[in-house]
Coordinates of C-alpha atoms in Angstrom, one line a residue:
X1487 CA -121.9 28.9 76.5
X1488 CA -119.1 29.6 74.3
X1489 CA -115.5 30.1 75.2
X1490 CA -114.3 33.8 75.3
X1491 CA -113.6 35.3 71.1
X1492 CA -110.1 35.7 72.6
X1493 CA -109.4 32.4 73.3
X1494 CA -110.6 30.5 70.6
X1495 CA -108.1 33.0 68.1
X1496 CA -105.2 32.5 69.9
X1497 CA -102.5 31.3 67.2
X1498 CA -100.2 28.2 67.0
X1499 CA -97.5 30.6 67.5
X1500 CA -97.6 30.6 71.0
X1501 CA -96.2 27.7 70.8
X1502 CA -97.2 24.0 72.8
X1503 CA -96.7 24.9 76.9
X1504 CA -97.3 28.9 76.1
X1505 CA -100.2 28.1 74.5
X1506 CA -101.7 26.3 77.1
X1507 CA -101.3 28.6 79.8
X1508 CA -102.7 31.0 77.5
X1509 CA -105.7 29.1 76.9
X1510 CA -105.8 28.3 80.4
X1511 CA -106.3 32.4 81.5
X1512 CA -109.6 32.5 79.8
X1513 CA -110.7 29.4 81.4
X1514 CA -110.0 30.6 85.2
X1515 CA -113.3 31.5 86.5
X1516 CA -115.9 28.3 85.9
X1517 CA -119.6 29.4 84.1
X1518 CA -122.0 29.9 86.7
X1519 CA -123.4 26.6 87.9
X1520 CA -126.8 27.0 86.4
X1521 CA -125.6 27.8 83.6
X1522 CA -123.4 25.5 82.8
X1523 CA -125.7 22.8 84.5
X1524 CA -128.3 24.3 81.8
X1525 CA -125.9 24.4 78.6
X1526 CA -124.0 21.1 79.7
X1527 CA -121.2 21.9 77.8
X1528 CA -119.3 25.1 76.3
X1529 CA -118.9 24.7 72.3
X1530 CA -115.9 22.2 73.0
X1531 CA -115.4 21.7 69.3
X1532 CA -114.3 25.1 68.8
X1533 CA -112.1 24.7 72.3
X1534 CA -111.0 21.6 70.6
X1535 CA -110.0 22.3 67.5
X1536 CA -108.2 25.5 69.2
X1537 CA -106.4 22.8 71.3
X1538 CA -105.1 20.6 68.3
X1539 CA -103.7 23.8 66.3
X1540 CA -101.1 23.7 69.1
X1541 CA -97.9 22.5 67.8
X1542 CA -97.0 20.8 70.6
X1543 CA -93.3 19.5 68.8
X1544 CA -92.1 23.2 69.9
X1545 CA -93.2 22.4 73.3
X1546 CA -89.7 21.3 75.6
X1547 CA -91.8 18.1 76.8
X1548 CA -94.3 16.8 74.1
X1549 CA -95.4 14.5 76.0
X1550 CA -96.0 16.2 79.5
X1551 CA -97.6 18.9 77.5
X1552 CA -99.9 16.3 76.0
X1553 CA -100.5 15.2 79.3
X1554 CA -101.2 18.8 80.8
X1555 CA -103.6 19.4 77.6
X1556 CA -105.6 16.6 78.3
X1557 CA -106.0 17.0 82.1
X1558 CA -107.4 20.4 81.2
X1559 CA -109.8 19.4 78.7
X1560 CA -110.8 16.9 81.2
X1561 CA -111.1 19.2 83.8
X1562 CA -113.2 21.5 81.4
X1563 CA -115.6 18.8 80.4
X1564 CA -116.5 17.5 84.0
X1565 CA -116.7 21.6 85.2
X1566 CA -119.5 21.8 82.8
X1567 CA -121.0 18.4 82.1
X1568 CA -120.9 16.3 85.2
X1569 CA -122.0 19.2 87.8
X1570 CA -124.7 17.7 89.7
X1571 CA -127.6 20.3 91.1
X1572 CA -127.6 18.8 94.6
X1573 CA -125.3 18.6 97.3
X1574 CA -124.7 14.7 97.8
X1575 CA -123.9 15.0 101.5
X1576 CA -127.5 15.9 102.2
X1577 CA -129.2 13.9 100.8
X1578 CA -127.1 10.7 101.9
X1579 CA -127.4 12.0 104.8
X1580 CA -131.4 11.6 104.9
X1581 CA -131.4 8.2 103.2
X1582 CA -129.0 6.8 105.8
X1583 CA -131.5 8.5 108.5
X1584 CA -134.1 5.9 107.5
X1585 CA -131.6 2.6 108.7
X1586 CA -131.4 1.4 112.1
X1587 CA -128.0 2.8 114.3
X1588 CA -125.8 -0.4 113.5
X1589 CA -127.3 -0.7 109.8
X1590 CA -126.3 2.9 109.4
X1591 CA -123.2 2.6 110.9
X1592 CA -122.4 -0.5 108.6
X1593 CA -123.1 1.5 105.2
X1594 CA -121.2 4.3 106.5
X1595 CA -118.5 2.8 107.0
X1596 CA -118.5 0.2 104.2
X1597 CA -118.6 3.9 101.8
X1598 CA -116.7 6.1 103.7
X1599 CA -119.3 8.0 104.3
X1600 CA -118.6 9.1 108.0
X1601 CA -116.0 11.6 109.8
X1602 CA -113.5 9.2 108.0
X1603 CA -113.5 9.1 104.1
X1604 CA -111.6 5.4 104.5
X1605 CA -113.4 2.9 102.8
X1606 CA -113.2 -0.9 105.5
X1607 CA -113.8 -4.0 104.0
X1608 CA -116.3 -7.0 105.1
X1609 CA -113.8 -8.0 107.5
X1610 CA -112.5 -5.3 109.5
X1611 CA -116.0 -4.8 110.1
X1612 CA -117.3 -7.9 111.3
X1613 CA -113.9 -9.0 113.5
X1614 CA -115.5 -5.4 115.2
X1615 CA -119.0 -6.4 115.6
X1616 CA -117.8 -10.1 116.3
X1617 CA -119.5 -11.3 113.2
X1618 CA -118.7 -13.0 110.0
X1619 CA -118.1 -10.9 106.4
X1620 CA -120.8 -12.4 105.0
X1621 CA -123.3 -11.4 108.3
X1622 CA -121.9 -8.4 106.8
X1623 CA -122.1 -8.5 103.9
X1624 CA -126.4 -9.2 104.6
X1625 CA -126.4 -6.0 106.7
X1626 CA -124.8 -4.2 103.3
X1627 CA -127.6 -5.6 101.0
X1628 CA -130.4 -5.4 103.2
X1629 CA -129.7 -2.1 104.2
X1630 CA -129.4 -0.6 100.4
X1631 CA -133.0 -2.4 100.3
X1632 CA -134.5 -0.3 102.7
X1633 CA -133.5 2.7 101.7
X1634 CA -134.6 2.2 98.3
X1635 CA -138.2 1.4 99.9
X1636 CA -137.8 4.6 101.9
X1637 CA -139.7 7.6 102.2
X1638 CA -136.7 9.4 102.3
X1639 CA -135.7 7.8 98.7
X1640 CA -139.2 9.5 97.4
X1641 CA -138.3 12.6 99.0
X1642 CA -134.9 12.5 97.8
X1643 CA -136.1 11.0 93.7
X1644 CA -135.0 14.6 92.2
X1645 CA -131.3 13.7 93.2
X1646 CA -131.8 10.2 91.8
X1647 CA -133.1 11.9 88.6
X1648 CA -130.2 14.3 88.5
X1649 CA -127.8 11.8 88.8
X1650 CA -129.1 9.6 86.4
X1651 CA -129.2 13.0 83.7
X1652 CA -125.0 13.8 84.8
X1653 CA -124.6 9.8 83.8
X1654 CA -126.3 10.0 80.5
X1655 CA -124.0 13.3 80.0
X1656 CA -121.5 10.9 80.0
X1657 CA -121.8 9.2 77.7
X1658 CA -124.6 6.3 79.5
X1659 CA -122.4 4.4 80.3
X1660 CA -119.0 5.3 81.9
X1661 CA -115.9 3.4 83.9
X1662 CA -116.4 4.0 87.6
X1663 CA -113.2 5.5 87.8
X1664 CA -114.2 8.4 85.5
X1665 CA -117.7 8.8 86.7
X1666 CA -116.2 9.6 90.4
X1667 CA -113.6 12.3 89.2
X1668 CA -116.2 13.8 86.6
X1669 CA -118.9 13.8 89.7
X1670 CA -117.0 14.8 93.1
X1671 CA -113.6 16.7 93.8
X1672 CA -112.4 15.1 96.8
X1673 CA -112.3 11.6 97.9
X1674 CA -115.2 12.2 100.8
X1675 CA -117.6 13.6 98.0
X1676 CA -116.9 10.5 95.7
X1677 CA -117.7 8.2 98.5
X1678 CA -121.0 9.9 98.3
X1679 CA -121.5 9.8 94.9
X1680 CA -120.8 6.0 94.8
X1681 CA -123.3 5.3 97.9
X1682 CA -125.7 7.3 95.6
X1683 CA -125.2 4.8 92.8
X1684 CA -125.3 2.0 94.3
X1685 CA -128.8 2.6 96.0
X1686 CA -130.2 4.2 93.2
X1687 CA -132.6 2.3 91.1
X1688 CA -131.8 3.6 87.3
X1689 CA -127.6 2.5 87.5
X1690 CA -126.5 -0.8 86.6
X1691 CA -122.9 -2.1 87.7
X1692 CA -120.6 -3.6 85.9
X1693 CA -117.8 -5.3 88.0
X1694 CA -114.6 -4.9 86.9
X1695 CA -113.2 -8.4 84.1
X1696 CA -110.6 -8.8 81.7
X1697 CA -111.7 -6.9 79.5
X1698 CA -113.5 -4.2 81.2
X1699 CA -113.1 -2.1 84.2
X1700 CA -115.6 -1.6 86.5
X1701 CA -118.7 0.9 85.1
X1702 CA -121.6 2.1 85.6
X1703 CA -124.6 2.3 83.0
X1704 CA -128.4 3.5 82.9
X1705 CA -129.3 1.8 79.7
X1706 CA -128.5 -1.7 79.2
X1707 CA -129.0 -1.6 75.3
X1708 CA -126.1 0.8 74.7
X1709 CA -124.0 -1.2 76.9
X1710 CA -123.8 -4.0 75.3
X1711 CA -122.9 -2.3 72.4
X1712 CA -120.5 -0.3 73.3
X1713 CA -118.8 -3.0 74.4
X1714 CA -119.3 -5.5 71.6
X1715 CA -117.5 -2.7 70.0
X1716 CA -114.8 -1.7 72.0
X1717 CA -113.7 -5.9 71.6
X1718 CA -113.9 -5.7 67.7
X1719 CA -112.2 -2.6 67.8
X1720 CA -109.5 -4.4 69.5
X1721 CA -109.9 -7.0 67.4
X1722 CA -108.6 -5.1 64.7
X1723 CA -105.4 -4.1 65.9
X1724 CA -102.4 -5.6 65.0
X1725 CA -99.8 -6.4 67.9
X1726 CA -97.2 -4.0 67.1
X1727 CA -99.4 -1.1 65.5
X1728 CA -100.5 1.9 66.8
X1729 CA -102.6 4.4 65.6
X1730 CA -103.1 8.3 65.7
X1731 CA -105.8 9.4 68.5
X1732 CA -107.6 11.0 65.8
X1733 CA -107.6 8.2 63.4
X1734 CA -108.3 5.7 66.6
X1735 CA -111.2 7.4 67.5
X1736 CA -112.9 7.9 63.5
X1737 CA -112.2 3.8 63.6
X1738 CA -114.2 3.2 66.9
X1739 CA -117.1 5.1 65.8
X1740 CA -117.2 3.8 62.8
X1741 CA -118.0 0.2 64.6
X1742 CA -119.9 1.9 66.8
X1743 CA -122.0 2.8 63.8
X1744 CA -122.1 -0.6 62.5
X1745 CA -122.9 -2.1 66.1
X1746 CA -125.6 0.6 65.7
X1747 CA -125.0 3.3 68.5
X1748 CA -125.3 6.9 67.9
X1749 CA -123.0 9.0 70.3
X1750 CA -124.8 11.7 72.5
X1751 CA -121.8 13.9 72.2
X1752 CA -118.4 14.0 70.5
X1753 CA -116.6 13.9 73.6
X1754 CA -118.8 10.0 74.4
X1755 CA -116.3 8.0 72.5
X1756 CA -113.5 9.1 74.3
X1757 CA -115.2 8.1 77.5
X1758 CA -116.2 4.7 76.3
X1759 CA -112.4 3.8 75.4
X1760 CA -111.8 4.6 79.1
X1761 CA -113.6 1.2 79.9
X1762 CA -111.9 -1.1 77.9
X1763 CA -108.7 -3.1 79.6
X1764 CA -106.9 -4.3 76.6
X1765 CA -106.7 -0.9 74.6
X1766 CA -104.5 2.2 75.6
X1767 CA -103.2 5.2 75.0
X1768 CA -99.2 5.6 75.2
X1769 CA -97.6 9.1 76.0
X1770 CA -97.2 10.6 72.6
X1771 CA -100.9 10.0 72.2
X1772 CA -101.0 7.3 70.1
X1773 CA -103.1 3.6 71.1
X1774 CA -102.7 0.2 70.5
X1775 CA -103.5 -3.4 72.1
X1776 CA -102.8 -2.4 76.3
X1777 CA -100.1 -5.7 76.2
X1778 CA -97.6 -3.8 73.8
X1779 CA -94.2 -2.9 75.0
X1780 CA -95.2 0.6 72.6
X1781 CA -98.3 1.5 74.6
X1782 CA -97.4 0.6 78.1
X1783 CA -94.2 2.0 78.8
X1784 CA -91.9 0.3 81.2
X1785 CA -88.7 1.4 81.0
X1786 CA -85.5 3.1 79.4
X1787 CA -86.0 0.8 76.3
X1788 CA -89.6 1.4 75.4
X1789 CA -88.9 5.5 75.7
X1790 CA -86.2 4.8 73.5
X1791 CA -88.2 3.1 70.7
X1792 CA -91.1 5.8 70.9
X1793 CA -88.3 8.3 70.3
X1794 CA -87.2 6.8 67.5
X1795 CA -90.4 5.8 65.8
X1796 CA -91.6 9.6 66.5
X1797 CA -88.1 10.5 65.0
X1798 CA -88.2 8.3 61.7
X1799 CA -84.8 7.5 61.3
X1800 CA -81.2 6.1 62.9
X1801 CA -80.0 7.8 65.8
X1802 CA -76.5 8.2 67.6
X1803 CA -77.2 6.9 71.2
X1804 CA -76.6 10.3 72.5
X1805 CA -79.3 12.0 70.4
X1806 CA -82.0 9.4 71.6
X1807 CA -80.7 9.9 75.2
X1808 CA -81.7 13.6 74.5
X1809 CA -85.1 12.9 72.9
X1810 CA -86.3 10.8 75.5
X1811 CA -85.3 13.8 77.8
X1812 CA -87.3 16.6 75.6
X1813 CA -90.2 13.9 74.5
X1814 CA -90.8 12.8 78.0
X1815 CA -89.1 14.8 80.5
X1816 CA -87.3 11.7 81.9
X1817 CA -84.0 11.5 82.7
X1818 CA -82.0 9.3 80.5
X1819 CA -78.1 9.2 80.7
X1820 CA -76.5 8.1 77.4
X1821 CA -74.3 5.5 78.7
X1822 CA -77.4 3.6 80.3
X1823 CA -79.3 4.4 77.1
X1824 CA -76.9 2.5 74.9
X1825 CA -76.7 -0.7 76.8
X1826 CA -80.5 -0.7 77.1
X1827 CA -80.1 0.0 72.8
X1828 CA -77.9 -2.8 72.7
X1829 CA -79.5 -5.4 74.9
X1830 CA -82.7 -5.5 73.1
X1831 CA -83.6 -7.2 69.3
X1832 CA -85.8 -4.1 68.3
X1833 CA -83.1 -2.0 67.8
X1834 CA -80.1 -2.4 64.7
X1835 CA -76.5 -0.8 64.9
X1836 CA -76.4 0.8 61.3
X1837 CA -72.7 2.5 62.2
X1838 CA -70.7 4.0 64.7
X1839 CA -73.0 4.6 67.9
X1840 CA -75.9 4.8 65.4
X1841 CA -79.1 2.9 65.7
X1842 CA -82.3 2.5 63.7
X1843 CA -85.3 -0.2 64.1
X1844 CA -85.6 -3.3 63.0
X1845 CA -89.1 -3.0 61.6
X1846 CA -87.8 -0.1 59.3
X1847 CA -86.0 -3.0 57.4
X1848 CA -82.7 -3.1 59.0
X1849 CA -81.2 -6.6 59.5
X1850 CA -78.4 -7.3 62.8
X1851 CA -75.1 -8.2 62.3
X1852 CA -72.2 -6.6 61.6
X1853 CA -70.9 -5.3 57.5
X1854 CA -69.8 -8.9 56.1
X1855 CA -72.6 -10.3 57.5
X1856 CA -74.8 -7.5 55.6
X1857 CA -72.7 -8.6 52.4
X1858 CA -73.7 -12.2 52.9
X1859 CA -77.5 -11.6 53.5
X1860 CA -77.6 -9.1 50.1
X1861 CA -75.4 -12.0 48.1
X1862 CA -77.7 -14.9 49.4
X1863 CA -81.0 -13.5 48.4
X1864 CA -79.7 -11.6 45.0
X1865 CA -77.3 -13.5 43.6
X1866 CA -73.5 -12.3 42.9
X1867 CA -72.8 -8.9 42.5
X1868 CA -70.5 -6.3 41.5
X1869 CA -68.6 -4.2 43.8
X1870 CA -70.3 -1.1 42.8
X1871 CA -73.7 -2.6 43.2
X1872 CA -72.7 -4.4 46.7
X1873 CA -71.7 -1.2 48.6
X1874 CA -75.0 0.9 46.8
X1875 CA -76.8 -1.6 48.7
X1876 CA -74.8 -2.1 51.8
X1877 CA -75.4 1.5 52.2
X1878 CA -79.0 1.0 52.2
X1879 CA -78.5 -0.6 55.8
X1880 CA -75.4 0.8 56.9
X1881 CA -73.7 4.2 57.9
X1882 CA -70.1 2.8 56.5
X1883 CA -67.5 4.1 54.4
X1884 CA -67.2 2.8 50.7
X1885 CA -63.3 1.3 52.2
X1886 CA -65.0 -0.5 55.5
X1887 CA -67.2 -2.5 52.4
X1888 CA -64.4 -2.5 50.5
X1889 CA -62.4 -4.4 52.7
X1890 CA -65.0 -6.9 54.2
X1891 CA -65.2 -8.4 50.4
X1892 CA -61.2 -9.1 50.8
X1893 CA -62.2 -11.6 53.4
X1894 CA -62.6 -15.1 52.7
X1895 CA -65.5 -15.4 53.3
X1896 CA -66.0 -14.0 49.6
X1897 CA -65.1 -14.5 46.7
X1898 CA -64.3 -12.6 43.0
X1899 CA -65.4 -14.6 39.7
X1900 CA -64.2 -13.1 36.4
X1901 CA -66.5 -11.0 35.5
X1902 CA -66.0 -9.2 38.7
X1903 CA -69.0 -10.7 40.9
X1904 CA -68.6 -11.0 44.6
X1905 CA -70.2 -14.8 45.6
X1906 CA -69.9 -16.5 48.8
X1907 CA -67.2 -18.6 49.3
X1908 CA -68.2 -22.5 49.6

């Protein structure tokens, strides 16, 4: 099922936010559920390549609009994909039918699956029976074995099955947290769904590591494999670097490739990035290593170097105030900006109120010091040839230069070369 002709022409000159909403309009009744259960997917390479036409720099807030892009492609994908052809009430309703009262009583409420979609723990359950966590915890596991063993489970195998097809749809194998929001809409219906994965015979868990957060897999193979890739992938990031999503995503299947695993869909790698702990995704879109002050963003510092990475040269402190406020849509006054410039070794004062980054080859200090570090590493200069360079790394006027070599800290051979004075 394709999207409408309509949509997939609409032009970049809508603009990043108008766009959307115009994309949006086509999308606001869902394909019928067989359908779309049938299909498993609309052509989301056209929708996609629609989608990256946007220019999303004439958008107010990039970065939100990023944001609201991807929630709707999200939203798209687990419409069509994830729908399951059963209603998962039902039929935990009939497996649960086959326990004993307090054995059913204990699953229900270990899953959330009664009048009350809160989850309890070991413990708030056995202080009310007056037993231990672990007596509990026995109840837990020998209940999911009898209901596999059920009759009920036979009757119910077509749900098992379905399940197990909406898993492969995604991609095999798939965090937790993104199986649950691509499978149910509301908190109740996910408690369901995990219930339904846990009993089930064909899904493997994964508890959450390090490295990994919790998932869920039918095919063991692929598994590993996708993970062995996802740490090499990390492996080959630097610290500080990050990388376009585009070009992210052509570099993990490229080792997916070489680890041997052939995606089921474009949309798969995606997913499988969603698993690993130590790579992410910061809010322009771009990833890196998960510990990096440029992918997590903490505060009014880290905004401030993603604007001026994304803007590619020195800012007045005013003007990055202002970009973090279009970029990001978070409030940044210019006062608290500067200090937050100042206080932190990433960041260079290259003139008045202006900064640029250190990692663009800017060195700290202030103009004679500039003088001395140009001097020390290229010998004595001329005047001429000192301010050219000074220049390079400093928004000065040729006098402010002129002035610094008068100090004593200099001094003028005969032949009219500026040295350090001994």
């Amino acid at each position: 099922m394709r999207a409408p002709r309509s949509a997939r022409s609409i032009s970049t000159s809508c603009g990043g936010t108008r766009a959307l909403c115009a994309i949006a309009r086509f999308y606001h009744q869902a394909p019928p559920r067989t359908c779309a259960a049938r299909a498993a997917m609309w052509d989301l390479r056209v929708d996609n390549a629609a989608l990256s036409r946007i220019d999303l720099t004439r958008a107010k807030a990039p970065a939100k609009t990023t944001s609201r892009i991807k929630t709707f492609v999200i939203k798209t994908v687990k419409s069509t994909i994830a729908m399951l052809q059963f209603t998962t009430r039902s039929v935990t309703k009939e497996l649960l039918s086959s326990l004993p009262e307090r054995s059913r009583r204990v699953v229900a409420e270990r899953f959330g699956l009664g009048t009350s979609a809160r989850r309890r723990t070991l413990e708030a359950i056995g202080k009310e029976y007056g037993v231990t966590r672990e007596r509990i915890r026995q109840i837990e596991n020998h209940s999911l074995a009898m209901v596999r063993e059920s009759e009920a489970y036979g009757r119910n195998m077509h749900a098992i099955d379905d399940l197990k097809r909406a898993v492969h749809e995604l991609g095999s194998i798939v965090s937790e947290t993104a199986a649950l929001a691509a499978l149910a809409t509301s908190e109740a219906e996910r408690n369901h769904v995990l219930f339904l994965l846990t009993v089930g015979h064909h899904f493997e868990h994964r508890p959450d590591n390090p490295d990994f957060h919790a998932r869920w897999h039918v095919d063991p193979a692929l598994a590993e494999a996708v993970e062995r890739s996802l740490s090499r992938l990390h492996e080959e990031l630097s610290a500080e670097r990050l990388v376009p999503e585009s070009d992210f995503v052509q570099q993990f299947v490229r080792i997916l490739k070489e680890e041997g695993v052939r995606a089921r869909s474009e949309e798969a790698p995606s997913r499988w990035l969603a698993i690993a702990k130590r790579i992410a995704r910061n809010p322009l879109g771009e990833w890196g290593r998960s510990d990096s002050p440029h992918v997590r963003i903490k505060n009014t510092r880290d905004f401030a170097y993603l604007t001026l990475k994304r803007h590619g040269s020195p800012m007045h402190f005013t003007e990055v105030a202002k970009g973090i406020r279009e970029l990001f849509d978070r409030n940044a006054h210019p006062a608290t900006t500067h200090n937050e410039l100042i206080k932190d070794s990433r960041f260079v004062l290259v003139g008045r109120g202006l900064y640029a980054l250190k990692e663009w080859g800017y060195a700290p200090g202030v103009v004679r010091e500039v003088i001395k570090n140009i001097i020390a590493e290229e010998g004595p200069l001329l005047r001429e040839d000192i301010i050219e360079r000074v220049k390079r790394e400093r928004y000065v006027k040729d006098a402010t230069i002129a002035v610094n070599l008068q100090s004593d800290a200099f001094t003028r051979g005969a032949d009219g070369r500026y040295s350090i004075a001994s």
